[in-house]
Coordinates of C-alpha atoms and ligand atoms in Angstrom, one line a residue:
X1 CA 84.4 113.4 110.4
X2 CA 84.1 110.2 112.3
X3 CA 85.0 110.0 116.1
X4 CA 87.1 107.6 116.4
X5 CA 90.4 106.3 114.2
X6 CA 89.9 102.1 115.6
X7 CA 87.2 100.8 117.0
X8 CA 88.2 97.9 118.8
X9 CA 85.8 95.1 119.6
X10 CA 87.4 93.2 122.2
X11 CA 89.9 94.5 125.4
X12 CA 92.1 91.2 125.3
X13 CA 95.2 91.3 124.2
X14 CA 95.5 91.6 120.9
X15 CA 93.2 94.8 121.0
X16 CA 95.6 96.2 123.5
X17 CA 98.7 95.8 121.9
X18 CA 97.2 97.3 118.6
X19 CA 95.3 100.3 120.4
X20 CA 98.2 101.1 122.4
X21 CA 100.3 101.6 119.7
X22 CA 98.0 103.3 117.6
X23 CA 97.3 105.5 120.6
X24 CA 101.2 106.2 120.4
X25 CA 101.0 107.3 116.8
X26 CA 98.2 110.1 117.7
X27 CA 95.0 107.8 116.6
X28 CA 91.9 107.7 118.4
X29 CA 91.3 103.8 120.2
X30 CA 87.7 103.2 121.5
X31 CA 87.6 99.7 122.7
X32 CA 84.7 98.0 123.7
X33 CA 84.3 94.6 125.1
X34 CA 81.2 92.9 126.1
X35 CA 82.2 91.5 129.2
X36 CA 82.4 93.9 132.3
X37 CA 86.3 93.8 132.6
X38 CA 89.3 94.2 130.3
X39 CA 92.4 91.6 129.5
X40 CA 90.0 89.1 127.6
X41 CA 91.1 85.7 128.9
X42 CA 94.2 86.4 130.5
X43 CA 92.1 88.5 133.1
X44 CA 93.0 87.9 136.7
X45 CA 90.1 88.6 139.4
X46 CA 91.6 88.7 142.7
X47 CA 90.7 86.4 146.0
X48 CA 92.0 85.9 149.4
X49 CA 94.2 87.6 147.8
X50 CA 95.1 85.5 144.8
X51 CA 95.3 86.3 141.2
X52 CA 92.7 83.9 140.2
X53 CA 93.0 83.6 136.0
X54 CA 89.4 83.2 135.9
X55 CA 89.4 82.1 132.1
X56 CA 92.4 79.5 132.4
X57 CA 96.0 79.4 133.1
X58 CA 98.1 81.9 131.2
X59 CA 101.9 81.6 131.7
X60 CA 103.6 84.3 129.5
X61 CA 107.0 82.2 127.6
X62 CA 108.4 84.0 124.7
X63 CA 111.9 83.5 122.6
X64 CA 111.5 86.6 120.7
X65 CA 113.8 89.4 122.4
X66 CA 111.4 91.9 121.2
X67 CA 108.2 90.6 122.5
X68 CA 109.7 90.0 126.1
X69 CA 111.1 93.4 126.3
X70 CA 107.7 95.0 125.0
X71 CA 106.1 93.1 127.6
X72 CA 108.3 94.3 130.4
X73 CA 107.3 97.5 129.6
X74 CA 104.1 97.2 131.1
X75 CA 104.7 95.2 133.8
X76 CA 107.6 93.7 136.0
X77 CA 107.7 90.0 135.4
X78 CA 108.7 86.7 138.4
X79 CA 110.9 84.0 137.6
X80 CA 108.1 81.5 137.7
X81 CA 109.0 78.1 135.7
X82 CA 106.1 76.2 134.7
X83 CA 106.4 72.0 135.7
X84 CA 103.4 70.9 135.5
X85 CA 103.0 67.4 137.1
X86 CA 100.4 64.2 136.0
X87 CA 98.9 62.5 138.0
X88 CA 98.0 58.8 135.8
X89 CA 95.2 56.8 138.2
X90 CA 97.7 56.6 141.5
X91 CA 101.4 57.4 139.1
X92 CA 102.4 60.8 139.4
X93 CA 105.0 62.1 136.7
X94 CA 106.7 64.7 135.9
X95 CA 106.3 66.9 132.6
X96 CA 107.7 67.9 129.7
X97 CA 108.8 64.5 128.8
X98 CA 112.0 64.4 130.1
X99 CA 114.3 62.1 132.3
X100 CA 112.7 62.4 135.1
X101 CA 109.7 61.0 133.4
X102 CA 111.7 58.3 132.1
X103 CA 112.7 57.3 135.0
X104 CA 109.7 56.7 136.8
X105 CA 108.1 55.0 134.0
X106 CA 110.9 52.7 133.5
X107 CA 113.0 52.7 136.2
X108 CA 116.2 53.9 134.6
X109 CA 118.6 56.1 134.9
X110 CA 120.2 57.2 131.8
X111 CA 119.3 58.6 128.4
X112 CA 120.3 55.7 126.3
X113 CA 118.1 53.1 128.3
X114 CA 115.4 55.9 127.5
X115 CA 116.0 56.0 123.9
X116 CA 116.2 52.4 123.8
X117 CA 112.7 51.7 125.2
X118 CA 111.1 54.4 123.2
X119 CA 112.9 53.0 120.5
X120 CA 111.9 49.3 120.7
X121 CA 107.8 50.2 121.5
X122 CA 108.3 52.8 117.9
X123 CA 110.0 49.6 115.9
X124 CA 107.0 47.9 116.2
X125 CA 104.8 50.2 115.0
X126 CA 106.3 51.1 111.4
X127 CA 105.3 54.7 111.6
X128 CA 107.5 57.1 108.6
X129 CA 105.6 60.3 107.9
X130 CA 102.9 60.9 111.4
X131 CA 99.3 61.8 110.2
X132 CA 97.9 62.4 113.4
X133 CA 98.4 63.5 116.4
X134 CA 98.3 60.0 117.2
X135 CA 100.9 58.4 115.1
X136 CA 103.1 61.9 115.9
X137 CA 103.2 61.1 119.8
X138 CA 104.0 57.5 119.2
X139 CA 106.8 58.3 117.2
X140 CA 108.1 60.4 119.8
X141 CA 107.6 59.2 122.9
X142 CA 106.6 55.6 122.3
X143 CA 103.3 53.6 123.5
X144 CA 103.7 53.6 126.7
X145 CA 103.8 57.7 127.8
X146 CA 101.1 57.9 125.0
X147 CA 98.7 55.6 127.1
X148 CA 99.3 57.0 130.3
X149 CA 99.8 60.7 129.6
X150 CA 98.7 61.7 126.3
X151 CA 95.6 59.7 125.4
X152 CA 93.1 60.5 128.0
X153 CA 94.4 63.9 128.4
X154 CA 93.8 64.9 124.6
X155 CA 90.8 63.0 124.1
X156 CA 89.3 65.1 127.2
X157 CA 90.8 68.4 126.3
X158 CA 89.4 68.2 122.8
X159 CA 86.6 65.6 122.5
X160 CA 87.8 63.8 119.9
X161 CA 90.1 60.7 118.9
X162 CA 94.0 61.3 118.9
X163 CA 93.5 59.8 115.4
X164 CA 91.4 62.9 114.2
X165 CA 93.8 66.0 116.0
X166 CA 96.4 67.5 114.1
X167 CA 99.9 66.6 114.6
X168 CA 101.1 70.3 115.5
X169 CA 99.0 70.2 119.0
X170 CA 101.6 67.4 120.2
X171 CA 104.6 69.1 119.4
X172 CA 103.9 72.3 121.6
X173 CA 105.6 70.2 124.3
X174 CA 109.2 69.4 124.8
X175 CA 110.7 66.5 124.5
X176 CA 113.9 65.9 125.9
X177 CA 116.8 63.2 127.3
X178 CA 117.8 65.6 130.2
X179 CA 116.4 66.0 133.9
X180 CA 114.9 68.9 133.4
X181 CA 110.9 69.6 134.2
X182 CA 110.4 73.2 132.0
X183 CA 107.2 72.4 130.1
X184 CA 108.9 75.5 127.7
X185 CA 111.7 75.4 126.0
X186 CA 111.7 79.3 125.1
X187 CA 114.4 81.6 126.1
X188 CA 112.0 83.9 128.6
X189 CA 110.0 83.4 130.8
X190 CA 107.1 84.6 133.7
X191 CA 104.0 85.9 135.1
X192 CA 103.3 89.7 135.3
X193 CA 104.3 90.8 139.0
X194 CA 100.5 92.4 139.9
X195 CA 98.6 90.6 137.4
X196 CA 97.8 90.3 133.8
X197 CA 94.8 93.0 134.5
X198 CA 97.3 95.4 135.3
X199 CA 99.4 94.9 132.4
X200 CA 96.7 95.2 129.8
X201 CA 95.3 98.5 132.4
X202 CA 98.5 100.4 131.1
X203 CA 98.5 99.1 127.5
X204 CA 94.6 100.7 126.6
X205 CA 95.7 104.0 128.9
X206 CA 94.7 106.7 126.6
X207 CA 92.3 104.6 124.7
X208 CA 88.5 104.9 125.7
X209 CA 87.3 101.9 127.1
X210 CA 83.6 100.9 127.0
X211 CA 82.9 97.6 129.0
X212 CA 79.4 95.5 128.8
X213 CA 79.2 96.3 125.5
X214 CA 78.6 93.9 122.5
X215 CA 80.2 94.8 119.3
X216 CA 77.2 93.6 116.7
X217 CA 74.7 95.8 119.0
X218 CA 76.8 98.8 119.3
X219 CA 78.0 99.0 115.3
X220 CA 74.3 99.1 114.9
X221 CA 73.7 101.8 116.8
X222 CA 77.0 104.0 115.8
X223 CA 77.9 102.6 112.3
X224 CA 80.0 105.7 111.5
X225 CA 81.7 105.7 114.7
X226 CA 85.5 105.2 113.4
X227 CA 87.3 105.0 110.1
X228 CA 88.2 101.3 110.7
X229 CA 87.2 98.7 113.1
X230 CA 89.8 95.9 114.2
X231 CA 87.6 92.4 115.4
X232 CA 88.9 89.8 118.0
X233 CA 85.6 87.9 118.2
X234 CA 84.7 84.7 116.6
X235 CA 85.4 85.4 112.8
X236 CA 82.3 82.7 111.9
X237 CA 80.0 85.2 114.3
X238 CA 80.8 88.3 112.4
X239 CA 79.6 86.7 108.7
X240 CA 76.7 85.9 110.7
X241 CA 77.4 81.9 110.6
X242 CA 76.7 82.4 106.6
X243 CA 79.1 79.5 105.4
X244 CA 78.1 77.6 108.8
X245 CA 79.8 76.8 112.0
X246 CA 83.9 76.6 113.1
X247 CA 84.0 74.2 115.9
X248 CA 85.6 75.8 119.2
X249 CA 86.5 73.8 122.7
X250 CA 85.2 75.3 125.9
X251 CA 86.4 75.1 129.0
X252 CA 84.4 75.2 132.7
X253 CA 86.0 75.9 135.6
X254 CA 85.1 74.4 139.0
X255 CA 86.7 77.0 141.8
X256 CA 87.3 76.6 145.1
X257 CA 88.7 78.6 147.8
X258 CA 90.0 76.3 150.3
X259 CA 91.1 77.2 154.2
X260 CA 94.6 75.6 153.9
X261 CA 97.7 76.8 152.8
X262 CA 99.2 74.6 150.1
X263 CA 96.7 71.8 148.7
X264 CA 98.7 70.4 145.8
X265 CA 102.0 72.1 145.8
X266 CA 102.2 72.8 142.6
X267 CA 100.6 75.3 140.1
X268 CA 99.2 72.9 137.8
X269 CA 98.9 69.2 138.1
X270 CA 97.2 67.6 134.9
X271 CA 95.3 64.2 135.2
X272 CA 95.2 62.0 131.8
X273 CA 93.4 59.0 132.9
X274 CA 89.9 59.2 131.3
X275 CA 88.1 58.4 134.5
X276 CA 89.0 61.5 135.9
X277 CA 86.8 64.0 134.1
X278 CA 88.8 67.1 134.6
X279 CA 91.8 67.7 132.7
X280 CA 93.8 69.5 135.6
X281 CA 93.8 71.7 138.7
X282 CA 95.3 74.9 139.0
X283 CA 96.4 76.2 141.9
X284 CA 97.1 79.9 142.0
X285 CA 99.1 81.0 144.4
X286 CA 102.3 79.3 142.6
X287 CA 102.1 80.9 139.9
X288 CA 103.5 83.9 141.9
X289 CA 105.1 82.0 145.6
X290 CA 101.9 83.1 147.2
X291 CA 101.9 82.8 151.2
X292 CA 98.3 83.3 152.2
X293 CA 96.7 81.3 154.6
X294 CA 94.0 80.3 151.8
X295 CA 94.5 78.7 148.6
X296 CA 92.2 78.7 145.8
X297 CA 91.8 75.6 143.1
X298 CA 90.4 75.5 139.6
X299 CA 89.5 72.3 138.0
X300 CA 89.3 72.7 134.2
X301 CA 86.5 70.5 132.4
X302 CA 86.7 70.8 129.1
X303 CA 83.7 70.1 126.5
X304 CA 82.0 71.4 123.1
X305 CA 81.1 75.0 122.4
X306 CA 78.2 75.9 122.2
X307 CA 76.3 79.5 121.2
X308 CA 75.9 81.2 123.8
X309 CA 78.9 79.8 126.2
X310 CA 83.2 81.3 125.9
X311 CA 85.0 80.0 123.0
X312 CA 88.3 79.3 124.4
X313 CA 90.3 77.0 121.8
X314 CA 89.8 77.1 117.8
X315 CA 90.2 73.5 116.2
X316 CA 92.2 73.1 113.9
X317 CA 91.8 70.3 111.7
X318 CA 90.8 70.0 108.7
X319 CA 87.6 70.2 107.9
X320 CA 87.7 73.4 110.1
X321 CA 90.7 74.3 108.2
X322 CA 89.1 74.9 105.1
X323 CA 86.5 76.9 106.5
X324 CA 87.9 79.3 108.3
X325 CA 89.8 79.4 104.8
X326 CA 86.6 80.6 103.3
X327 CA 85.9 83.1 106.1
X328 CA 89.2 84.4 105.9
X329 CA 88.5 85.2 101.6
X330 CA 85.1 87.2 103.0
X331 CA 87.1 89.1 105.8
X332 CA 89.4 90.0 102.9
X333 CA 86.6 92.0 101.3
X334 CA 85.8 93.7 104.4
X335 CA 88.8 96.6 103.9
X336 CA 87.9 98.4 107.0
X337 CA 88.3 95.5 108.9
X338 CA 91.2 94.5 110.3
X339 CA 90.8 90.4 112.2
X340 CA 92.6 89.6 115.0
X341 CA 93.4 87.3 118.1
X342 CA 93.0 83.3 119.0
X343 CA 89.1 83.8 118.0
X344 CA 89.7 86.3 114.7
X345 CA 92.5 84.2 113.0
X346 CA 90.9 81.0 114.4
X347 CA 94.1 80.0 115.6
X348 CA 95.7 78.5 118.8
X349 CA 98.1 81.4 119.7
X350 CA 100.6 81.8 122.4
X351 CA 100.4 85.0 124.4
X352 CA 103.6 85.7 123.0
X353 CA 102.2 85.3 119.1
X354 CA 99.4 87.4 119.6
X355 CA 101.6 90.2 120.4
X356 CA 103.4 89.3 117.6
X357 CA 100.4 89.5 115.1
X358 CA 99.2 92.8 116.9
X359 CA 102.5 94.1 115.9
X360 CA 103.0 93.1 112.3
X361 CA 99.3 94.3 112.3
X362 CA 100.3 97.5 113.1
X363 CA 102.9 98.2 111.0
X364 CA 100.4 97.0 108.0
X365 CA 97.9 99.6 108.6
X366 CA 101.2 102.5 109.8
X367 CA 102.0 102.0 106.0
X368 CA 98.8 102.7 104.7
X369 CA 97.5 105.9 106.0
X370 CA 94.1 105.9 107.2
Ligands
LIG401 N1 99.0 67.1 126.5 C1 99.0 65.8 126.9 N2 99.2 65.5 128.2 C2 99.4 66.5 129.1 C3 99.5 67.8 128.7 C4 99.3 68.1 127.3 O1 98.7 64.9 126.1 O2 99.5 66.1 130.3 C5 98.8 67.4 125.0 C6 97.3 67.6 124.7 O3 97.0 67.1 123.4 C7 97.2 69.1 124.7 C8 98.6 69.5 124.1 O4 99.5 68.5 124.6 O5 96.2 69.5 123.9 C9 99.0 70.9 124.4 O6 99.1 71.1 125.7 P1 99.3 72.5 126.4 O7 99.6 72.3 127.8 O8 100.2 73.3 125.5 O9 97.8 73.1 126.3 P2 97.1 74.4 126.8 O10 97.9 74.8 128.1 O11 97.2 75.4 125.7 O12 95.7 74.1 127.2

């Protein structure tokens, strides 16, 4: 008889949706993590009295019904809009690409003058069918916005040439001919009233939770611990590297608690010039109308991972394509193994679609019996 139904190697949110609802079906959950707290990388420690999302800004957007009413179960959610705003060398703009972007670039006022300027700068370059992610943001949005918003920005975030990213990256943000500064365009939309710790704290209730403890290390030690095992880590990791390395992005935060109320007045201000060698600041507070007398201020520098450091964004192009490819055939084999998460599919999830895959997950494995 073994312990455990799922052991599940990592407390983020994938392994919380799927041990919850396992849980709710009368399986056993143990779910370890090696890090000393649970939520992965939407984890929120608190300071001054801030949620501080210590791994990177998560803001939760969803258009699927279901997913936004399974998340309101565990948690109570603000009406927090993301708008980001660049700041280009002394330009500030506003984003999504939208009017009021327009505007300032141009000085205009209506849609058509918009069109017709990103219209004219596309004619020239005689792009039909965008490779890149290059070639996809001048078709959409014409030279100018690419050189003073997208260019520096992406080549920070991901180290390499717009010319060498995938087109999909791009078209995660809007793009549209009204005044209106959403960065989403999905239905729903918020952060988790308390925190994101909270939430995932009532998603693994009736699970056992083991914390500092590494997943490679403890299957060692307790190989016959459950029936199956469901993996968030790095899918490249748990082969052991055998086919080589899948490239990841990194990011390091630089935090600061500063003694003044309101230091940028906005949650998240993003600055695309290259010389700048962050790619934004966050300030906490607005992502839930915070009133303390302090603030506190991430900036984000992004860079290559490395063994060792926190994987934070898979790559996917295509020579990293093809090998995740080949991991996924091994993981295949592995039938008590079930992959899962940004880091076991390899891909560059929305909170909203790891939910998702948690939950198609788990109705896989209810029709199998274990
Ligand atoms: N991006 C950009 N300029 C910006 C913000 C984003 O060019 O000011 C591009 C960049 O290539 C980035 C992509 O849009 O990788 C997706 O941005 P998003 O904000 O969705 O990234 P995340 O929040 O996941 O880091």
């Amino acid at each position: 008889m073994k312990k455990y139904d799922y052991l599940i190697a990592g407390a983020g949110l994938f392994g919380a949706v799927f041990a919850h609802e396992m849980t709710k079906r009368g399986k056993k959950c143990l779910v370890i993590d090696k890090r000393n707290h649970i939520a992965g990388n939407i984890y929120c420690e608190t300071v001054e009295g801030i949620h501080v999302h210590k791994y990177g800004a998560h803001i939760f957007h969803t258009s699927n019904k279901e997913i936004w009413d399974y998340v309101n179960r565990f948690a109570e959610f603000n009406n927090y809009i993301n708008s980001p705003v660049a700041s280009y060398k002394d330009e500030l703009y506003n984003l999504p690409f939208n009017m009021n972007t327009f505007s300032r670039m141009w000085n205009i006022k209506t849609p058509k003058e918009a069109k017709r300027i990103i219209e004219g700068q596309k004619a020239d370059l005689n792009i039909s069918e965008p490779k890149n992610l290059e070639e996809q943001a001048l078709s959409l949005v014409g030279t100018d916005i690419y050189e003073k918003l997208i260019k520096g920005y992406t080549e920070k975030q991901w180290g390499r040439a717009c010319t060498e990213l995938p087109a999909f990256i791009i078209k995660r943000l809007p793009l549209r001919f009204i005044y209106d500064n959403n960065y989403f365009n999905d239905r729903y939309q918020g952060i988790p009233i308390g925190g994101y710790t909270a939430m995932v704290e009532k998603m693994l209730e009736g699970s056992n939770v083991l914390l500092e403890t590494d997943y490679f290390e403890f299957i060692k030690k307790n190989p016959d611990i459950a029936k199956k095992t469901v993996y968030t880590g790095m899918i490249d990791e748990y082969f052991d590297f055998q086919l080589g390395h899948l490239e990841y992005r990194t990011v390091r935060f630089e935090t600061e608690v500063l003694d003044e109320e309101n230091y940028q007045g906005n949650a998240v201000v993003n600055y695309t010039d290259r010389e700048v060698p962050y790619t934004r600041i966050i300030e906490h507070k607005h992502f839930e109308f915070g009133t303390q007398p302090k603030t506190v201020i991430s900036r984000e520098y992004s860079s290559e991972w490395k063994p060792g450091i926190e994987p934070y964004y898979p790559i996917n192009d295509e020579k990293n394509s093809s090998l995740y490819e080949q991991y996924q055939a091994l993981a295949q084999k592995e039938k008590n193994v079930i992959f899962g998460g940004r880091l076991g599919h390899y891909k560059y999830y929305d909170m909203d679609k790891v939910i998702e895959a948690a939950l198609a997950c788990v109705e896989k494995e209810a029709a199998v019996s274990v």
